[in-house]
Amino acid sequence: GAVVSQHPSRVICKSGTSVKIECRSLDFQATTMFWYRQFPKKSLMLMATSNEGSKATYEQGVEKDKFLINHASLTLSTLTVTSAHPEDSSFYICSATKASQGAFFGQGTRLTVV
Amino acid sequence: DAKTTQPTSMDCAEGRAANLPCNHSTISGNEYVYWYRQIHSQGPQYIIHGLKNNETNEMASLIITEDRKSSTLILPHATLRDTAVYYCIVRELHQGAQKLVFGQGTRLTINP
């Protein structure tokens, strides 16, 4: 299957700082990527749709100024958590779709805000 | 909202077949049934998908009822590494990007 890579896999940051998470499609181009968030023992919740060359589309209740998404190329989308607070601590996962093969997920990024 | 319902948890003995049910009574004619699984602290992994015919691949088999209102994922010879949360998702198969809406899934535990 296709490979989607996230970086970093784990990050700890201080409250009030910003953190950038990268999502790369390694062997295919993805005009659209998706960002999910997952709290412990809960399911994945879609946060936003990242569109190459245009603005991201956010799900209801997700603050676009808090979670900045940039999709500058066909293989890279970034999620920046701005002014992070402890309640932003979570597992963040991206996905990208390869034509005729379906959705592939990154390995996830565990963010801990202290 | 997710259009599927699954049991919260299931147990299965190692080496036996694990049968995971999923109800999707409101599925529409152009929607496929997808199965993913998530091992602890990893991203979801694709398992299998189907429309109305039963499907089989190297990982699992998918049995879809004739009315398409429910399906069963079968892991024929479960191993300890199959312990994971299994998600059943229905969606249309577009050429474009796939936004997946996850339900709560079934936490499958394989016991030695």
JSON list of C-alpha atoms in Angstrom, two decimals:
[
{"chain": "A", "resi": 1, "resn": "GLY", "atom": "CA", "xyz": [0.00, 0.00, 0.00]},
{"chain": "A", "resi": 2, "resn": "ALA", "atom": "CA", "xyz": [0.88, 3.64, -0.19]},
{"chain": "A", "resi": 3, "resn": "VAL", "atom": "CA", "xyz": [2.88, 5.35, 2.53]},
{"chain": "A", "resi": 4, "resn": "VAL", "atom": "CA", "xyz": [1.86, 8.40, 4.51]},
{"chain": "A", "resi": 5, "resn": "SER", "atom": "CA", "xyz": [4.40, 9.67, 6.98]},
{"chain": "A", "resi": 6, "resn": "GLN", "atom": "CA", "xyz": [3.94, 12.04, 9.90]},
{"chain": "A", "resi": 7, "resn": "HIS", "atom": "CA", "xyz": [6.58, 13.93, 11.77]},
{"chain": "A", "resi": 8, "resn": "PRO", "atom": "CA", "xyz": [7.23, 14.14, 14.63]},
{"chain": "A", "resi": 9, "resn": "SER", "atom": "CA", "xyz": [5.73, 10.98, 16.10]},
{"chain": "A", "resi": 10, "resn": "ARG", "atom": "CA", "xyz": [5.85, 12.46, 19.57]},
{"chain": "A", "resi": 11, "resn": "VAL", "atom": "CA", "xyz": [6.27, 16.02, 20.84]},
{"chain": "A", "resi": 12, "resn": "ILE", "atom": "CA", "xyz": [6.16, 17.74, 24.20]},
{"chain": "A", "resi": 13, "resn": "CYS", "atom": "CA", "xyz": [5.80, 21.50, 24.30]},
{"chain": "A", "resi": 14, "resn": "LYS", "atom": "CA", "xyz": [5.24, 24.21, 26.83]},
{"chain": "A", "resi": 15, "resn": "SER", "atom": "CA", "xyz": [1.89, 25.86, 27.22]},
{"chain": "A", "resi": 16, "resn": "GLY", "atom": "CA", "xyz": [1.61, 28.94, 25.02]},
{"chain": "A", "resi": 17, "resn": "THR", "atom": "CA", "xyz": [4.00, 27.77, 22.33]},
{"chain": "A", "resi": 18, "resn": "SER", "atom": "CA", "xyz": [3.15, 26.57, 18.82]},
{"chain": "A", "resi": 19, "resn": "VAL", "atom": "CA", "xyz": [3.78, 23.14, 17.37]},
{"chain": "A", "resi": 20, "resn": "LYS", "atom": "CA", "xyz": [3.95, 22.12, 13.73]},
{"chain": "A", "resi": 21, "resn": "ILE", "atom": "CA", "xyz": [3.09, 18.61, 12.57]},
{"chain": "A", "resi": 22, "resn": "GLU", "atom": "CA", "xyz": [3.96, 17.45, 9.06]},
{"chain": "A", "resi": 23, "resn": "CYS", "atom": "CA", "xyz": [2.11, 14.92, 6.93]},
{"chain": "A", "resi": 24, "resn": "ARG", "atom": "CA", "xyz": [3.74, 13.62, 3.77]},
{"chain": "A", "resi": 25, "resn": "SER", "atom": "CA", "xyz": [2.55, 11.27, 1.07]},
{"chain": "A", "resi": 26, "resn": "LEU", "atom": "CA", "xyz": [5.79, 9.52, 0.19]},
{"chain": "A", "resi": 27, "resn": "ASP", "atom": "CA", "xyz": [4.98, 7.73, -3.05]},
{"chain": "A", "resi": 28, "resn": "PHE", "atom": "CA", "xyz": [1.96, 9.51, -4.45]},
{"chain": "A", "resi": 29, "resn": "GLN", "atom": "CA", "xyz": [0.49, 12.96, -4.84]},
{"chain": "A", "resi": 30, "resn": "ALA", "atom": "CA", "xyz": [-2.47, 14.02, -2.74]},
{"chain": "A", "resi": 31, "resn": "THR", "atom": "CA", "xyz": [-4.45, 17.14, -3.56]},
{"chain": "A", "resi": 32, "resn": "THR", "atom": "CA", "xyz": [-6.49, 16.54, -0.42]},
{"chain": "A", "resi": 33, "resn": "MET", "atom": "CA", "xyz": [-5.43, 15.36, 2.99]},
{"chain": "A", "resi": 34, "resn": "PHE", "atom": "CA", "xyz": [-7.42, 15.05, 6.20]},
{"chain": "A", "resi": 35, "resn": "TRP", "atom": "CA", "xyz": [-6.52, 15.79, 9.79]},
{"chain": "A", "resi": 36, "resn": "TYR", "atom": "CA", "xyz": [-8.04, 13.87, 12.70]},
{"chain": "A", "resi": 37, "resn": "ARG", "atom": "CA", "xyz": [-7.72, 14.15, 16.45]},
{"chain": "A", "resi": 38, "resn": "GLN", "atom": "CA", "xyz": [-8.11, 11.30, 18.89]},
{"chain": "A", "resi": 39, "resn": "PHE", "atom": "CA", "xyz": [-8.43, 11.46, 22.68]},
{"chain": "A", "resi": 40, "resn": "PRO", "atom": "CA", "xyz": [-7.62, 8.45, 24.86]},
{"chain": "A", "resi": 41, "resn": "LYS", "atom": "CA", "xyz": [-10.03, 5.55, 24.42]},
{"chain": "A", "resi": 42, "resn": "LYS", "atom": "CA", "xyz": [-12.07, 7.59, 21.94]},
{"chain": "A", "resi": 43, "resn": "SER", "atom": "CA", "xyz": [-12.56, 7.34, 18.22]},
{"chain": "A", "resi": 44, "resn": "LEU", "atom": "CA", "xyz": [-10.97, 9.53, 15.57]},
{"chain": "A", "resi": 45, "resn": "MET", "atom": "CA", "xyz": [-12.68, 12.85, 15.01]},
{"chain": "A", "resi": 46, "resn": "LEU", "atom": "CA", "xyz": [-12.22, 14.69, 11.75]},
{"chain": "A", "resi": 47, "resn": "MET", "atom": "CA", "xyz": [-10.84, 18.19, 12.29]},
{"chain": "A", "resi": 48, "resn": "ALA", "atom": "CA", "xyz": [-10.34, 19.56, 8.81]},
{"chain": "A", "resi": 49, "resn": "THR", "atom": "CA", "xyz": [-9.81, 18.89, 5.14]},
{"chain": "A", "resi": 50, "resn": "SER", "atom": "CA", "xyz": [-6.54, 20.17, 3.75]},
{"chain": "A", "resi": 51, "resn": "ASN", "atom": "CA", "xyz": [-6.70, 21.29, 0.11]},
{"chain": "A", "resi": 52, "resn": "GLU", "atom": "CA", "xyz": [-3.56, 21.85, -1.94]},
{"chain": "A", "resi": 53, "resn": "GLY", "atom": "CA", "xyz": [-3.31, 25.44, -3.07]},
{"chain": "A", "resi": 54, "resn": "SER", "atom": "CA", "xyz": [-6.43, 26.65, -1.27]},
{"chain": "A", "resi": 55, "resn": "LYS", "atom": "CA", "xyz": [-7.86, 27.16, 2.19]},
{"chain": "A", "resi": 56, "resn": "ALA", "atom": "CA", "xyz": [-8.58, 24.27, 4.45]},
{"chain": "A", "resi": 57, "resn": "THR", "atom": "CA", "xyz": [-12.15, 23.33, 5.33]},
{"chain": "A", "resi": 58, "resn": "TYR", "atom": "CA", "xyz": [-12.78, 22.95, 9.04]},
{"chain": "A", "resi": 59, "resn": "GLU", "atom": "CA", "xyz": [-15.37, 20.81, 10.77]},
{"chain": "A", "resi": 60, "resn": "GLN", "atom": "CA", "xyz": [-17.89, 22.45, 13.03]},
{"chain": "A", "resi": 61, "resn": "GLY", "atom": "CA", "xyz": [-16.44, 23.39, 16.38]},
{"chain": "A", "resi": 62, "resn": "VAL", "atom": "CA", "xyz": [-12.80, 23.36, 15.23]},
{"chain": "A", "resi": 63, "resn": "GLU", "atom": "CA", "xyz": [-11.10, 26.75, 15.53]},
{"chain": "A", "resi": 64, "resn": "LYS", "atom": "CA", "xyz": [-9.34, 27.62, 12.31]},
{"chain": "A", "resi": 65, "resn": "ASP", "atom": "CA", "xyz": [-7.14, 30.21, 14.01]},
{"chain": "A", "resi": 66, "resn": "LYS", "atom": "CA", "xyz": [-6.08, 27.65, 16.58]},
{"chain": "A", "resi": 67, "resn": "PHE", "atom": "CA", "xyz": [-5.29, 24.86, 14.16]},
{"chain": "A", "resi": 68, "resn": "LEU", "atom": "CA", "xyz": [-3.56, 26.32, 11.12]},
{"chain": "A", "resi": 69, "resn": "ILE", "atom": "CA", "xyz": [-3.36, 24.08, 8.08]},
{"chain": "A", "resi": 70, "resn": "ASN", "atom": "CA", "xyz": [-1.09, 24.63, 5.12]},
{"chain": "A", "resi": 71, "resn": "HIS", "atom": "CA", "xyz": [-1.04, 22.40, 2.05]},
{"chain": "A", "resi": 72, "resn": "ALA", "atom": "CA", "xyz": [1.69, 23.97, -0.02]},
{"chain": "A", "resi": 73, "resn": "SER", "atom": "CA", "xyz": [2.54, 21.02, -2.23]},
{"chain": "A", "resi": 74, "resn": "LEU", "atom": "CA", "xyz": [0.96, 17.82, -3.52]},
{"chain": "A", "resi": 75, "resn": "THR", "atom": "CA", "xyz": [2.90, 15.74, -1.00]},
{"chain": "A", "resi": 76, "resn": "LEU", "atom": "CA", "xyz": [2.93, 17.85, 2.14]},
{"chain": "A", "resi": 77, "resn": "SER", "atom": "CA", "xyz": [0.32, 19.20, 4.53]},
{"chain": "A", "resi": 78, "resn": "THR", "atom": "CA", "xyz": [1.16, 20.79, 7.87]},
{"chain": "A", "resi": 79, "resn": "LEU", "atom": "CA", "xyz": [-0.94, 21.31, 10.97]},
{"chain": "A", "resi": 80, "resn": "THR", "atom": "CA", "xyz": [0.20, 23.99, 13.39]},
{"chain": "A", "resi": 81, "resn": "VAL", "atom": "CA", "xyz": [-1.31, 24.05, 16.85]},
{"chain": "A", "resi": 82, "resn": "THR", "atom": "CA", "xyz": [-0.97, 27.67, 17.92]},
{"chain": "A", "resi": 83, "resn": "SER", "atom": "CA", "xyz": [-0.68, 28.84, 21.51]},
{"chain": "A", "resi": 84, "resn": "ALA", "atom": "CA", "xyz": [-1.03, 25.29, 22.71]},
{"chain": "A", "resi": 85, "resn": "HIS", "atom": "CA", "xyz": [-2.71, 24.53, 26.01]},
{"chain": "A", "resi": 86, "resn": "PRO", "atom": "CA", "xyz": [-2.89, 21.28, 28.00]},
{"chain": "A", "resi": 87, "resn": "GLU", "atom": "CA", "xyz": [-6.37, 20.56, 26.63]},
{"chain": "A", "resi": 88, "resn": "ASP", "atom": "CA", "xyz": [-4.82, 20.39, 23.14]},
{"chain": "A", "resi": 89, "resn": "SER", "atom": "CA", "xyz": [-2.86, 17.34, 24.22]},
{"chain": "A", "resi": 90, "resn": "SER", "atom": "CA", "xyz": [-4.04, 14.56, 21.95]},
{"chain": "A", "resi": 91, "resn": "PHE", "atom": "CA", "xyz": [-3.13, 12.11, 19.21]},
{"chain": "A", "resi": 92, "resn": "TYR", "atom": "CA", "xyz": [-3.22, 13.81, 15.80]},
{"chain": "A", "resi": 93, "resn": "ILE", "atom": "CA", "xyz": [-3.50, 11.69, 12.65]},
{"chain": "A", "resi": 94, "resn": "CYS", "atom": "CA", "xyz": [-3.48, 12.61, 8.97]},
{"chain": "A", "resi": 95, "resn": "SER", "atom": "CA", "xyz": [-4.71, 10.69, 5.96]},
{"chain": "A", "resi": 96, "resn": "ALA", "atom": "CA", "xyz": [-4.35, 10.95, 2.21]},
{"chain": "A", "resi": 97, "resn": "THR", "atom": "CA", "xyz": [-6.12, 9.15, -0.59]},
{"chain": "A", "resi": 98, "resn": "LYS", "atom": "CA", "xyz": [-4.35, 7.37, -3.42]},
{"chain": "A", "resi": 99, "resn": "ALA", "atom": "CA", "xyz": [-6.55, 7.04, -6.48]},
{"chain": "A", "resi": 100, "resn": "SER", "atom": "CA", "xyz": [-8.22, 3.63, -6.83]},
{"chain": "A", "resi": 101, "resn": "GLN", "atom": "CA", "xyz": [-6.58, 2.37, -3.62]},
{"chain": "A", "resi": 102, "resn": "GLY", "atom": "CA", "xyz": [-8.29, 4.31, -0.88]},
{"chain": "A", "resi": 103, "resn": "ALA", "atom": "CA", "xyz": [-7.28, 6.24, 2.20]},
{"chain": "A", "resi": 104, "resn": "PHE", "atom": "CA", "xyz": [-3.93, 5.75, 3.92]},
{"chain": "A", "resi": 105, "resn": "PHE", "atom": "CA", "xyz": [-3.11, 7.05, 7.35]},
{"chain": "A", "resi": 106, "resn": "GLY", "atom": "CA", "xyz": [0.02, 8.42, 8.94]},
{"chain": "A", "resi": 107, "resn": "GLN", "atom": "CA", "xyz": [1.37, 6.83, 12.09]},
{"chain": "A", "resi": 108, "resn": "GLY", "atom": "CA", "xyz": [0.08, 9.68, 14.21]},
{"chain": "A", "resi": 109, "resn": "THR", "atom": "CA", "xyz": [1.65, 12.38, 16.38]},
{"chain": "A", "resi": 110, "resn": "ARG", "atom": "CA", "xyz": [1.21, 12.36, 20.12]},
{"chain": "A", "resi": 111, "resn": "LEU", "atom": "CA", "xyz": [1.21, 15.93, 21.41]},
{"chain": "A", "resi": 112, "resn": "THR", "atom": "CA", "xyz": [1.65, 16.64, 25.09]},
{"chain": "A", "resi": 113, "resn": "VAL", "atom": "CA", "xyz": [1.36, 20.21, 26.28]},
{"chain": "A", "resi": 114, "resn": "VAL", "atom": "CA", "xyz": [2.82, 20.87, 29.72]},
{"chain": "B", "resi": 1, "resn": "ASP", "atom": "CA", "xyz": [-22.36, 11.12, 12.43]},
{"chain": "B", "resi": 2, "resn": "ALA", "atom": "CA", "xyz": [-21.20, 7.59, 11.79]},
{"chain": "B", "resi": 3, "resn": "LYS", "atom": "CA", "xyz": [-23.75, 5.47, 9.94]},
{"chain": "B", "resi": 4, "resn": "THR", "atom": "CA", "xyz": [-22.66, 2.21, 11.54]},
{"chain": "B", "resi": 5, "resn": "THR", "atom": "CA", "xyz": [-23.10, 0.46, 14.87]},
{"chain": "B", "resi": 6, "resn": "GLN", "atom": "CA", "xyz": [-20.71, -2.11, 16.25]},
{"chain": "B", "resi": 7, "resn": "PRO", "atom": "CA", "xyz": [-20.36, -3.95, 19.54]},
{"chain": "B", "resi": 8, "resn": "THR", "atom": "CA", "xyz": [-18.08, -2.10, 21.93]},
{"chain": "B", "resi": 9, "resn": "SER", "atom": "CA", "xyz": [-15.80, -5.03, 22.60]},
{"chain": "B", "resi": 10, "resn": "MET", "atom": "CA", "xyz": [-15.21, -8.67, 21.74]},
{"chain": "B", "resi": 11, "resn": "ASP", "atom": "CA", "xyz": [-12.85, -11.43, 22.81]},
{"chain": "B", "resi": 12, "resn": "CYS", "atom": "CA", "xyz": [-11.51, -14.28, 20.73]},
{"chain": "B", "resi": 13, "resn": "ALA", "atom": "CA", "xyz": [-9.10, -17.12, 21.39]},
{"chain": "B", "resi": 14, "resn": "GLU", "atom": "CA", "xyz": [-5.85, -17.19, 19.48]},
{"chain": "B", "resi": 15, "resn": "GLY", "atom": "CA", "xyz": [-6.06, -19.42, 16.41]},
{"chain": "B", "resi": 16, "resn": "ARG", "atom": "CA", "xyz": [-9.84, -19.21, 16.18]},
{"chain": "B", "resi": 17, "resn": "ALA", "atom": "CA", "xyz": [-11.83, -17.18, 13.70]},
{"chain": "B", "resi": 18, "resn": "ALA", "atom": "CA", "xyz": [-12.83, -13.72, 14.87]},
{"chain": "B", "resi": 19, "resn": "ASN", "atom": "CA", "xyz": [-16.19, -12.55, 13.51]},
{"chain": "B", "resi": 20, "resn": "LEU", "atom": "CA", "xyz": [-16.87, -8.85, 13.90]},
{"chain": "B", "resi": 21, "resn": "PRO", "atom": "CA", "xyz": [-20.40, -7.66, 13.09]},
{"chain": "B", "resi": 22, "resn": "CYS", "atom": "CA", "xyz": [-21.46, -4.25, 11.84]},
{"chain": "B", "resi": 23, "resn": "ASN", "atom": "CA", "xyz": [-24.93, -2.80, 11.29]},
{"chain": "B", "resi": 24, "resn": "HIS", "atom": "CA", "xyz": [-25.44, -0.18, 8.59]},
{"chain": "B", "resi": 25, "resn": "SER", "atom": "CA", "xyz": [-29.19, -0.21, 8.08]},
{"chain": "B", "resi": 26, "resn": "THR", "atom": "CA", "xyz": [-29.30, 3.19, 6.36]},
{"chain": "B", "resi": 27, "resn": "ILE", "atom": "CA", "xyz": [-26.64, 2.42, 3.78]},
{"chain": "B", "resi": 28, "resn": "SER", "atom": "CA", "xyz": [-27.46, 3.77, 0.33]},
{"chain": "B", "resi": 29, "resn": "GLY", "atom": "CA", "xyz": [-27.02, 2.01, -2.96]},
{"chain": "B", "resi": 30, "resn": "ASN", "atom": "CA", "xyz": [-23.76, 3.67, -3.93]},
{"chain": "B", "resi": 31, "resn": "GLU", "atom": "CA", "xyz": [-22.06, 3.35, -0.55]},
{"chain": "B", "resi": 32, "resn": "TYR", "atom": "CA", "xyz": [-19.33, 0.85, 0.14]},
{"chain": "B", "resi": 33, "resn": "VAL", "atom": "CA", "xyz": [-18.49, -0.84, 3.43]},
{"chain": "B", "resi": 34, "resn": "TYR", "atom": "CA", "xyz": [-14.92, -0.28, 4.58]},
{"chain": "B", "resi": 35, "resn": "TRP", "atom": "CA", "xyz": [-13.06, -1.86, 7.46]},
{"chain": "B", "resi": 36, "resn": "TYR", "atom": "CA", "xyz": [-10.02, -0.37, 9.16]},
{"chain": "B", "resi": 37, "resn": "ARG", "atom": "CA", "xyz": [-8.24, -1.32, 12.33]},
{"chain": "B", "resi": 38, "resn": "GLN", "atom": "CA", "xyz": [-6.14, 0.68, 14.77]},
{"chain": "B", "resi": 39, "resn": "ILE", "atom": "CA", "xyz": [-3.50, -0.91, 16.89]},
{"chain": "B", "resi": 40, "resn": "HIS", "atom": "CA", "xyz": [-2.70, 1.05, 20.03]},
{"chain": "B", "resi": 41, "resn": "SER", "atom": "CA", "xyz": [-0.98, 4.40, 19.37]},
{"chain": "B", "resi": 42, "resn": "GLN", "atom": "CA", "xyz": [-0.80, 3.89, 15.61]},
{"chain": "B", "resi": 43, "resn": "GLY", "atom": "CA", "xyz": [-2.73, 5.26, 12.65]},
{"chain": "B", "resi": 44, "resn": "PRO", "atom": "CA", "xyz": [-5.61, 3.21, 11.22]},
{"chain": "B", "resi": 45, "resn": "GLN", "atom": "CA", "xyz": [-4.76, 0.43, 8.80]},
{"chain": "B", "resi": 46, "resn": "TYR", "atom": "CA", "xyz": [-6.94, -0.49, 5.82]},
{"chain": "B", "resi": 47, "resn": "ILE", "atom": "CA", "xyz": [-8.26, -4.05, 5.90]},
{"chain": "B", "resi": 48, "resn": "ILE", "atom": "CA", "xyz": [-10.88, -4.58, 3.21]},
{"chain": "B", "resi": 49, "resn": "HIS", "atom": "CA", "xyz": [-13.90, -3.03, 1.52]},
{"chain": "B", "resi": 50, "resn": "GLY", "atom": "CA", "xyz": [-16.89, -4.19, -0.51]},
{"chain": "B", "resi": 51, "resn": "LEU", "atom": "CA", "xyz": [-20.14, -3.12, -2.13]},
{"chain": "B", "resi": 52, "resn": "LYS", "atom": "CA", "xyz": [-22.46, -6.13, -2.17]},
{"chain": "B", "resi": 53, "resn": "ASN", "atom": "CA", "xyz": [-20.41, -9.20, -3.00]},
{"chain": "B", "resi": 54, "resn": "ASN", "atom": "CA", "xyz": [-18.37, -11.00, -0.40]},
{"chain": "B", "resi": 55, "resn": "GLU", "atom": "CA", "xyz": [-14.70, -10.09, -0.54]},
{"chain": "B", "resi": 56, "resn": "THR", "atom": "CA", "xyz": [-11.52, -11.81, 0.60]},
{"chain": "B", "resi": 57, "resn": "ASN", "atom": "CA", "xyz": [-7.91, -10.71, 0.74]},
{"chain": "B", "resi": 58, "resn": "GLU", "atom": "CA", "xyz": [-4.78, -11.78, 2.56]},
{"chain": "B", "resi": 59, "resn": "MET", "atom": "CA", "xyz": [-5.94, -10.16, 5.78]},
{"chain": "B", "resi": 60, "resn": "ALA", "atom": "CA", "xyz": [-9.63, -10.96, 6.08]},
{"chain": "B", "resi": 61, "resn": "SER", "atom": "CA", "xyz": [-12.98, -11.80, 4.54]},
{"chain": "B", "resi": 62, "resn": "LEU", "atom": "CA", "xyz": [-15.97, -9.51, 4.34]},
{"chain": "B", "resi": 63, "resn": "ILE", "atom": "CA", "xyz": [-19.47, -10.93, 4.28]},
{"chain": "B", "resi": 64, "resn": "ILE", "atom": "CA", "xyz": [-22.25, -8.50, 3.34]},
{"chain": "B", "resi": 65, "resn": "THR", "atom": "CA", "xyz": [-25.88, -9.51, 3.75]},
{"chain": "B", "resi": 66, "resn": "GLU", "atom": "CA", "xyz": [-28.10, -9.55, 0.71]},
{"chain": "B", "resi": 67, "resn": "ASP", "atom": "CA", "xyz": [-30.04, -6.48, 1.89]},
{"chain": "B", "resi": 68, "resn": "ARG", "atom": "CA", "xyz": [-26.68, -4.78, 2.65]},
{"chain": "B", "resi": 69, "resn": "LYS", "atom": "CA", "xyz": [-27.92, -3.65, 6.05]},
{"chain": "B", "resi": 70, "resn": "SER", "atom": "CA", "xyz": [-25.18, -5.48, 7.90]},
{"chain": "B", "resi": 71, "resn": "SER", "atom": "CA", "xyz": [-21.81, -7.08, 7.37]},
{"chain": "B", "resi": 72, "resn": "THR", "atom": "CA", "xyz": [-19.27, -9.26, 9.15]},
{"chain": "B", "resi": 73, "resn": "LEU", "atom": "CA", "xyz": [-15.51, -9.02, 9.07]},
{"chain": "B", "resi": 74, "resn": "ILE", "atom": "CA", "xyz": [-13.85, -12.39, 9.51]},
{"chain": "B", "resi": 75, "resn": "LEU", "atom": "CA", "xyz": [-10.25, -12.85, 10.63]},
{"chain": "B", "resi": 76, "resn": "PRO", "atom": "CA", "xyz": [-9.87, -16.58, 9.88]},
{"chain": "B", "resi": 77, "resn": "HIS", "atom": "CA", "xyz": [-7.05, -17.45, 12.27]},
{"chain": "B", "resi": 78, "resn": "ALA", "atom": "CA", "xyz": [-6.67, -14.69, 14.82]},
{"chain": "B", "resi": 79, "resn": "THR", "atom": "CA", "xyz": [-3.26, -14.00, 16.33]},
{"chain": "B", "resi": 80, "resn": "LEU", "atom": "CA", "xyz": [-2.25, -11.87, 19.30]},
{"chain": "B", "resi": 81, "resn": "ARG", "atom": "CA", "xyz": [-1.19, -9.16, 16.85]},
{"chain": "B", "resi": 82, "resn": "ASP", "atom": "CA", "xyz": [-4.78, -8.83, 15.70]},
{"chain": "B", "resi": 83, "resn": "THR", "atom": "CA", "xyz": [-5.70, -7.20, 19.00]},
{"chain": "B", "resi": 84, "resn": "ALA", "atom": "CA", "xyz": [-6.90, -3.75, 17.95]},
{"chain": "B", "resi": 85, "resn": "VAL", "atom": "CA", "xyz": [-9.94, -1.51, 17.54]},
{"chain": "B", "resi": 86, "resn": "TYR", "atom": "CA", "xyz": [-11.81, -2.38, 14.36]},
{"chain": "B", "resi": 87, "resn": "TYR", "atom": "CA", "xyz": [-13.82, 0.28, 12.57]},
{"chain": "B", "resi": 88, "resn": "CYS", "atom": "CA", "xyz": [-16.62, -0.34, 10.08]},
{"chain": "B", "resi": 89, "resn": "ILE", "atom": "CA", "xyz": [-17.30, 2.68, 7.85]},
{"chain": "B", "resi": 90, "resn": "VAL", "atom": "CA", "xyz": [-19.70, 3.27, 4.97]},
{"chain": "B", "resi": 91, "resn": "ARG", "atom": "CA", "xyz": [-19.01, 5.82, 2.28]},
{"chain": "B", "resi": 92, "resn": "GLU", "atom": "CA", "xyz": [-19.25, 6.44, -1.42]},
{"chain": "B", "resi": 93, "resn": "LEU", "atom": "CA", "xyz": [-16.34, 5.40, -3.58]},
{"chain": "B", "resi": 94, "resn": "HIS", "atom": "CA", "xyz": [-15.37, 8.58, -5.39]},
{"chain": "B", "resi": 95, "resn": "GLN", "atom": "CA", "xyz": [-12.37, 9.13, -7.54]},
{"chain": "B", "resi": 96, "resn": "GLY", "atom": "CA", "xyz": [-11.44, 11.97, -5.23]},
{"chain": "B", "resi": 97, "resn": "ALA", "atom": "CA", "xyz": [-10.38, 12.14, -1.63]},
{"chain": "B", "resi": 98, "resn": "GLN", "atom": "CA", "xyz": [-11.96, 9.97, 1.01]},
{"chain": "B", "resi": 99, "resn": "LYS", "atom": "CA", "xyz": [-13.26, 11.66, 4.13]},
{"chain": "B", "resi": 100, "resn": "LEU", "atom": "CA", "xyz": [-13.97, 8.92, 6.62]},
{"chain": "B", "resi": 101, "resn": "VAL", "atom": "CA", "xyz": [-16.34, 9.31, 9.57]},
{"chain": "B", "resi": 102, "resn": "PHE", "atom": "CA", "xyz": [-15.35, 6.94, 12.37]},
{"chain": "B", "resi": 103, "resn": "GLY", "atom": "CA", "xyz": [-17.77, 5.43, 14.84]},
{"chain": "B", "resi": 104, "resn": "GLN", "atom": "CA", "xyz": [-16.67, 3.96, 18.15]},
{"chain": "B", "resi": 105, "resn": "GLY", "atom": "CA", "xyz": [-15.49, 0.69, 16.67]},
{"chain": "B", "resi": 106, "resn": "THR", "atom": "CA", "xyz": [-15.08, -2.71, 18.29]},
{"chain": "B", "resi": 107, "resn": "ARG", "atom": "CA", "xyz": [-12.18, -3.35, 20.63]},
{"chain": "B", "resi": 108, "resn": "LEU", "atom": "CA", "xyz": [-11.09, -6.89, 19.77]},
{"chain": "B", "resi": 109, "resn": "THR", "atom": "CA", "xyz": [-8.90, -8.71, 22.24]},
{"chain": "B", "resi": 110, "resn": "ILE", "atom": "CA", "xyz": [-7.21, -11.93, 21.17]},
{"chain": "B", "resi": 111, "resn": "ASN", "atom": "CA", "xyz": [-6.47, -14.14, 24.15]},
{"chain": "B", "resi": 112, "resn": "PRO", "atom": "CA", "xyz": [-3.68, -16.75, 24.25]}
]
